[in-house]
mmCIF file of C-alpha atoms and ligand atoms in Angstrom:
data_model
loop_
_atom_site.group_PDB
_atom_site.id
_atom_site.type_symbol
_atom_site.label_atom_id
_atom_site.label_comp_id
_atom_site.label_asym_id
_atom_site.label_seq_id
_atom_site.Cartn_x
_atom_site.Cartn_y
_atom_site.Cartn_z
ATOM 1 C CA UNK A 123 -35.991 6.844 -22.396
ATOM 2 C CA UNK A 124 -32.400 7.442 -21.118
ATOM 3 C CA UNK A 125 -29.518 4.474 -22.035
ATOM 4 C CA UNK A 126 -28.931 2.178 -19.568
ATOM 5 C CA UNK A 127 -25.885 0.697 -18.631
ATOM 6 C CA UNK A 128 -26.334 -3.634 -18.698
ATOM 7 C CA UNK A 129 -25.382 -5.759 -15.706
ATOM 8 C CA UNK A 130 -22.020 -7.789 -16.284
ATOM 9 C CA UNK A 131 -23.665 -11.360 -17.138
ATOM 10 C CA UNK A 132 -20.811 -12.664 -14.865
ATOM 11 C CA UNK A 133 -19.353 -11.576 -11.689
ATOM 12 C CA UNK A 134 -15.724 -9.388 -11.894
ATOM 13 C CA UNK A 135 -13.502 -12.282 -11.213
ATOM 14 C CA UNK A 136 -15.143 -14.717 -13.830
ATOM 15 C CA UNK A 137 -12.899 -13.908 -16.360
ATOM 16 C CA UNK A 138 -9.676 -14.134 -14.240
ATOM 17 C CA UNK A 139 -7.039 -14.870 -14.755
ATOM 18 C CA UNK A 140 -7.139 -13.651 -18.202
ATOM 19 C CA UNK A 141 -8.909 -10.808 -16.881
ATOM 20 C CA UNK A 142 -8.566 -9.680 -13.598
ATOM 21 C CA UNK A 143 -11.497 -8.726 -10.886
ATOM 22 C CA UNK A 144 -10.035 -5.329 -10.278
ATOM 23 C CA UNK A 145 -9.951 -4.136 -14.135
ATOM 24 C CA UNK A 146 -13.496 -5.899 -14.806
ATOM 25 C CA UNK A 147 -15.011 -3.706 -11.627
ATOM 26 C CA UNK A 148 -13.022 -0.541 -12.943
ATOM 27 C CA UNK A 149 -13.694 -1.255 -16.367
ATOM 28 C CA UNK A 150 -17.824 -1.909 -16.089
ATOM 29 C CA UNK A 151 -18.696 0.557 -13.415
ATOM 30 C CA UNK A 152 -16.342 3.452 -13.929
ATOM 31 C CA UNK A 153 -15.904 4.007 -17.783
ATOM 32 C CA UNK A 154 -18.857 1.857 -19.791
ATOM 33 C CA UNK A 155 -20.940 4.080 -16.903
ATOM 34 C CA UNK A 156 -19.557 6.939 -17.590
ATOM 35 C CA UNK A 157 -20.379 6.487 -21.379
ATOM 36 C CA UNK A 158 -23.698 5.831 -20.546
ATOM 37 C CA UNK A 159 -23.788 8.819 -18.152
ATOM 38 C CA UNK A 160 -22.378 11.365 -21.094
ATOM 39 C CA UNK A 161 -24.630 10.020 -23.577
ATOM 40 C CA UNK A 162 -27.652 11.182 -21.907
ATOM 41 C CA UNK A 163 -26.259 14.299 -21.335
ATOM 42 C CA UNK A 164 -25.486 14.821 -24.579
ATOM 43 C CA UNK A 165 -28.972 13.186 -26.440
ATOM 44 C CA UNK A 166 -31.207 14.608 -23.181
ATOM 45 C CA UNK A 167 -34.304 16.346 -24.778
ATOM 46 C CA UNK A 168 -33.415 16.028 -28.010
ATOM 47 C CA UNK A 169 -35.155 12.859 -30.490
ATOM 48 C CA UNK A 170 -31.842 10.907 -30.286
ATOM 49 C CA UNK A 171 -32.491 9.770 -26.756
ATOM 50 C CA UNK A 172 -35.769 7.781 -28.071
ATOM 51 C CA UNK A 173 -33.382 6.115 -30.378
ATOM 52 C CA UNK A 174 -31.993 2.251 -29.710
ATOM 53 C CA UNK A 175 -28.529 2.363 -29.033
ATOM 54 C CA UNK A 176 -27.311 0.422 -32.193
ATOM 55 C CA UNK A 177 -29.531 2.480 -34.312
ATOM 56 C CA UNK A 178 -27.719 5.530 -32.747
ATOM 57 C CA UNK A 179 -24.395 4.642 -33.707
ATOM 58 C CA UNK A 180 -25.785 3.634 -37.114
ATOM 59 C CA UNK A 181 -27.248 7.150 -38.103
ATOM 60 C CA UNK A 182 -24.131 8.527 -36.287
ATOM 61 C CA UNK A 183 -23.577 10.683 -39.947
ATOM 62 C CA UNK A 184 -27.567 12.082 -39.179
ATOM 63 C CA UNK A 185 -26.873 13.227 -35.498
ATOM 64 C CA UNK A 186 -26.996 17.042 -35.055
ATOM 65 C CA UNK A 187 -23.162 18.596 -35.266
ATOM 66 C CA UNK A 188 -23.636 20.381 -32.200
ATOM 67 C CA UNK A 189 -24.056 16.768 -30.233
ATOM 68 C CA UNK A 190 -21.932 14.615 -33.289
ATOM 69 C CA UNK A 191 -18.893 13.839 -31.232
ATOM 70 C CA UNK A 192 -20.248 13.564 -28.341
ATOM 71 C CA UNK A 193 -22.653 10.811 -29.497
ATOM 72 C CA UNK A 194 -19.806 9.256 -31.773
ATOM 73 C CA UNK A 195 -17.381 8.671 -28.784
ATOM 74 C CA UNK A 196 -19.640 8.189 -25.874
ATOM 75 C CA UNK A 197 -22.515 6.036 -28.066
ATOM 76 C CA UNK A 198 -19.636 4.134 -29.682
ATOM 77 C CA UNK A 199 -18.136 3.730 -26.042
ATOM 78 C CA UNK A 200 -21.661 2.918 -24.806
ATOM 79 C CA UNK A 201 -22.173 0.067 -28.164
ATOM 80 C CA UNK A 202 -18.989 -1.564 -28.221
ATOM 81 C CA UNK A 203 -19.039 -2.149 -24.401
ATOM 82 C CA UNK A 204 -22.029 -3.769 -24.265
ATOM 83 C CA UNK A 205 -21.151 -5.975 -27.485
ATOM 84 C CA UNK A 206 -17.816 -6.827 -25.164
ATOM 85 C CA UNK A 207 -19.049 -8.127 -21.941
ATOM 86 C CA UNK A 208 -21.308 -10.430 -24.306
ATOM 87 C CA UNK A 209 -18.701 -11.888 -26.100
ATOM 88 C CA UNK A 210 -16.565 -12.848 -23.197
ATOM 89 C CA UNK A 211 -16.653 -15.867 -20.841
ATOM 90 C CA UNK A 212 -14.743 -17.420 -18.053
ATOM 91 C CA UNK A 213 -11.355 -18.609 -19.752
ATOM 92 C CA UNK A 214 -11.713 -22.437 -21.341
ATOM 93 C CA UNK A 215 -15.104 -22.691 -21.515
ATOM 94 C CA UNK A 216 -15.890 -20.898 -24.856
ATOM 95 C CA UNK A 217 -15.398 -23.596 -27.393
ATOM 96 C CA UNK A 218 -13.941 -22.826 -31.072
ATOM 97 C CA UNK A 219 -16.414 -22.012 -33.659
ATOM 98 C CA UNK A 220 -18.809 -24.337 -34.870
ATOM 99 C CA UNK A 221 -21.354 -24.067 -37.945
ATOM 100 C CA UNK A 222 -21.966 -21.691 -40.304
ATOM 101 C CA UNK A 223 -19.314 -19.415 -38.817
ATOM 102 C CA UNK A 224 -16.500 -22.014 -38.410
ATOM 103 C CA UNK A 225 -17.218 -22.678 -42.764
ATOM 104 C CA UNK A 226 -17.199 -18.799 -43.302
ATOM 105 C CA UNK A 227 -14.083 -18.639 -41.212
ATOM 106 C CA UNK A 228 -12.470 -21.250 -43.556
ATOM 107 C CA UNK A 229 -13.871 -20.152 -46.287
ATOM 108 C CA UNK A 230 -13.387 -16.516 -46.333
ATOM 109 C CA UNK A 231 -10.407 -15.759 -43.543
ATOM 110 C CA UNK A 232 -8.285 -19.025 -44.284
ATOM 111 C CA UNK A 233 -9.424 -20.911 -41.335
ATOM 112 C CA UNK A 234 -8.630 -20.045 -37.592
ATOM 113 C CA UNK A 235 -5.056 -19.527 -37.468
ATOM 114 C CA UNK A 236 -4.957 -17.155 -39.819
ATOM 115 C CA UNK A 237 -8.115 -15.553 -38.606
ATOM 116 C CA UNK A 238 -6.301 -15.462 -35.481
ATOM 117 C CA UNK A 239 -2.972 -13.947 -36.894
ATOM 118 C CA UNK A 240 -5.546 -11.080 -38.535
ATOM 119 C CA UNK A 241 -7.138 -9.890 -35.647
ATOM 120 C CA UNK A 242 -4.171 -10.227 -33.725
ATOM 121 C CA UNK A 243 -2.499 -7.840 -36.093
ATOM 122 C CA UNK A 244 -5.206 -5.615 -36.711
ATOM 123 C CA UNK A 245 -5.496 -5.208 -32.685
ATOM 124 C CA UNK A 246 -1.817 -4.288 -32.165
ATOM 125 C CA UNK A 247 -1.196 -2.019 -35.211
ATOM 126 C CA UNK A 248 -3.739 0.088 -33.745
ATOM 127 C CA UNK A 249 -1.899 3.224 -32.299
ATOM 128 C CA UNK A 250 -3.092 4.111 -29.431
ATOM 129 C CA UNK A 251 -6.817 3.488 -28.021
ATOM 130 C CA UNK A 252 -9.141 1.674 -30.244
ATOM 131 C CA UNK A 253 -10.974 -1.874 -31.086
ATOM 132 C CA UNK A 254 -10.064 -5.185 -33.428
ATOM 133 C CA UNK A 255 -13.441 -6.701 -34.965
ATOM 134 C CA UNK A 256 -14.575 -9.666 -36.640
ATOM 135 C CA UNK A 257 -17.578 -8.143 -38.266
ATOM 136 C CA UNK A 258 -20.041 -9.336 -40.919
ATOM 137 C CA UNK A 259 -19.672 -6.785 -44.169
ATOM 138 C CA UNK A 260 -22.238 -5.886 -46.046
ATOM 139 C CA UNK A 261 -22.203 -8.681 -48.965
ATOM 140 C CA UNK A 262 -22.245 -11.354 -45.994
ATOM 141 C CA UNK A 263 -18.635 -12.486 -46.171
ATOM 142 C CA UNK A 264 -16.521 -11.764 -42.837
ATOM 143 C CA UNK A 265 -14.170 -9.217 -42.225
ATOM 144 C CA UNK A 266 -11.531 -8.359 -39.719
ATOM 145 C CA UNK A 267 -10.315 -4.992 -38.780
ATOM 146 C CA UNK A 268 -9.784 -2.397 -36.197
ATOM 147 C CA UNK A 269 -11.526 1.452 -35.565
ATOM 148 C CA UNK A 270 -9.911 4.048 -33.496
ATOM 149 C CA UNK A 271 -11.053 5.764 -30.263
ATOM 150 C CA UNK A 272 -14.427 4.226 -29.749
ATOM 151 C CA UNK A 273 -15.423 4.330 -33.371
ATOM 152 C CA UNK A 274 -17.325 0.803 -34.347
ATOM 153 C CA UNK A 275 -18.133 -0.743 -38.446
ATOM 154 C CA UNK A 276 -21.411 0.227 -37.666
ATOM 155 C CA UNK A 277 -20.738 4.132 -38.292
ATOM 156 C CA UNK A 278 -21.749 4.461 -41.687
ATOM 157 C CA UNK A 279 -19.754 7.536 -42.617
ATOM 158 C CA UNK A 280 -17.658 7.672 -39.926
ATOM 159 C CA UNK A 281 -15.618 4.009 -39.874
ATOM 160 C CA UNK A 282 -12.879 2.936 -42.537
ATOM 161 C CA UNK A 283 -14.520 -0.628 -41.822
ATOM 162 C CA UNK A 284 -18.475 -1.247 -42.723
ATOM 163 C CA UNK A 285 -20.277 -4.280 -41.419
ATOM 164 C CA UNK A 286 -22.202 -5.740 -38.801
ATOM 165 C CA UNK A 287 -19.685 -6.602 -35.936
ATOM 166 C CA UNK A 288 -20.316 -9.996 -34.157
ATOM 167 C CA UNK A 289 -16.617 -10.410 -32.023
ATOM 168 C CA UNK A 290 -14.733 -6.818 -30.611
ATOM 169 C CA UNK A 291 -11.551 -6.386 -28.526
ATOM 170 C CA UNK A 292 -11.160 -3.262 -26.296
ATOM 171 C CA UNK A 293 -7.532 -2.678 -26.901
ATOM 172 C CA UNK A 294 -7.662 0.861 -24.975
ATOM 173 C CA UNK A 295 -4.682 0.959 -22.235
ATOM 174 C CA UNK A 296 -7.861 0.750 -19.483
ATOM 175 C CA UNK A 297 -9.115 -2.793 -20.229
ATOM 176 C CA UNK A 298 -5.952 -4.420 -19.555
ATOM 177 C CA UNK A 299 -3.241 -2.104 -17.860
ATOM 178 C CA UNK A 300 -3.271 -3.049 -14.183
ATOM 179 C CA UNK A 301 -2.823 -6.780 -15.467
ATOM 180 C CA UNK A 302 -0.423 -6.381 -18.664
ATOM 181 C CA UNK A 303 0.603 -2.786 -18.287
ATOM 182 C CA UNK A 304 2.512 -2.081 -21.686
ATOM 183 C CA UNK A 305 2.277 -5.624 -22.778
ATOM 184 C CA UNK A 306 -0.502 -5.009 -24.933
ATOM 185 C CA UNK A 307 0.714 -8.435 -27.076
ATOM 186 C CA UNK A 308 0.190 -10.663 -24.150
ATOM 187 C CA UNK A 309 -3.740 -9.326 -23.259
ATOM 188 C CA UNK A 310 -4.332 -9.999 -27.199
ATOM 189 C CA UNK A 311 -2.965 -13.678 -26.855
ATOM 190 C CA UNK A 312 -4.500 -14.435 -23.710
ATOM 191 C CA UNK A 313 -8.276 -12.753 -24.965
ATOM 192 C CA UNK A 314 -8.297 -15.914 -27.287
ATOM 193 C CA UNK A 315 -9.214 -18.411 -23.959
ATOM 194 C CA UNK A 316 -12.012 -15.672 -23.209
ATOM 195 C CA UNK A 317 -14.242 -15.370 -26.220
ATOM 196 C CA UNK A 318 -17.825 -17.445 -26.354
ATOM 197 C CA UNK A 319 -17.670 -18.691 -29.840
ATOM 198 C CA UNK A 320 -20.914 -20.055 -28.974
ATOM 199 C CA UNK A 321 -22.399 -16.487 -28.561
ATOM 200 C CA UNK A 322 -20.077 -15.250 -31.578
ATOM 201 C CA UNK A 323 -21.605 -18.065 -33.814
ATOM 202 C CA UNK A 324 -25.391 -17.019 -32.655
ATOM 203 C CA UNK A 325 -24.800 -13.759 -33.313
ATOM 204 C CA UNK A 326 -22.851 -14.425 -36.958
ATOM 205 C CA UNK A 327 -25.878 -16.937 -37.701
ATOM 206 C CA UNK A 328 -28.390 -13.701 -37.069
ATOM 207 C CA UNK A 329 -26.834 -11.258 -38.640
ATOM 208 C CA UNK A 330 -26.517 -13.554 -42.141
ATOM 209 C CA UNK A 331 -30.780 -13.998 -41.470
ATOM 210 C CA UNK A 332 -30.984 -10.205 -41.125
ATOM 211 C CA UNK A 333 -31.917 -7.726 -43.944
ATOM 212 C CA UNK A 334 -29.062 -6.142 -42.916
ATOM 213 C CA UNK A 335 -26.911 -7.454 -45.496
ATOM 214 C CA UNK A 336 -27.491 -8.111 -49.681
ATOM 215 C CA UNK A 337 -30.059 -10.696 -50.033
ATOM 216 C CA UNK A 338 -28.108 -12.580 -52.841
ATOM 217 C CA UNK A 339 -25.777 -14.022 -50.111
ATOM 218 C CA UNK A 340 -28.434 -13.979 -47.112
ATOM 219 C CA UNK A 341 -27.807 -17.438 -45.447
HETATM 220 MN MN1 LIG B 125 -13.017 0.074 -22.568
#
């Protein structure tokens, strides 16, 4: 079964004008498809292609060599897109986080603002293309950090950063050049009226039910 490139859950402009129409269109169609597009190439015929997508980039160190890279940036590119569109919604209408993730937050990251300052750090110290995560690490507590290229905390192996990701930023030059050009600061700033802390908190609470992380913190 060949990978599949998801519908936007939204329609281009939704996100404007944080995000623009033009960027969203260009962004969606052109490269997530053309991830999706090189990632069959790469896995057609072989036993990766039967493989679910976040599986794939989790056995990333098992994947044959000869297809490695190829998988790595065009699975990662394929993973972390599809985690984006979901955790973005039209500007205002995504809340602040609530729950079990708004404690954690506190808790483990200081609270929002310096949550905020984090990620906002960890997105613009990254040198040239690459994400900024809030992720879930292995023990349970949060973590924020950034992966190069289209490298995720999934990639066991592979990432500096280990954890189930639950929030990522696209801070390549494509998801916000036509709108910021080289202002890379001011798309960072403006993603916070974008993010659905609703869906961020659903997908925090189900990662901390998962066996996916050490059972002695397991919400
Ligand atoms: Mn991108």
């Amino acid at each position: 079964m060949a990978f599949t490139l998801p519908d936007l859950p939204y329609e281009f402009d939704a996100l404007e004008p944080v995000i623009d129409a033009r960027t969203m269109e260009i962004h969606h169609d052109k490269h997530h498809a053309t991830y999706v597009t090189n990632l069959n190439n790469a896995t057609a015929g072989t036993e990766w292609e039967n493989v679910s997508i976040d599986d794939l980039v989790r056995r990333i160190s098992d994947v044959p060599e000869g297809i490695r890279t190829a998988v790595r940036n065009n699975g990662g590119g394929h993973y972390n897109h599809s985690l984006f569109w979901k955790v973005l919604v039209p500007p205002g209408t995504g809340g602040t986080p609530e729950g079990e993730l708004a404690a954690a937050i506190e808790r483990e990251l200081g609270g929002m603002d310096s949550f905020w300052s984090t990620f906002t750090q960890a997105a613009l110290t990254r040198f040239g293309s690459g994400w900024a995560w809030l992720y879930v690490s292995g023990d349970g507590t949060l973590g924020v950090g950034s992966t190069p290229n289209q490298d995720n905390p999934l990639m066991n192996g592979v990432s500096e950063i280990a954890g189930e990701p639950i929030l990522g930023l696209d801070v390549w030059e494509h998801a916000y050049y036509l709108k910021y050009q080289n202002r890379r600061p001011d798309y960072v700033k403006s993603f916070a009226e974008v993010i659905d802390w609703v869906g961020v908190g659903a997908a925090y609470d189900a990662v901390r039910r998962s066996d996916r992380i050490s059972g002695a913190s397991r919400a």
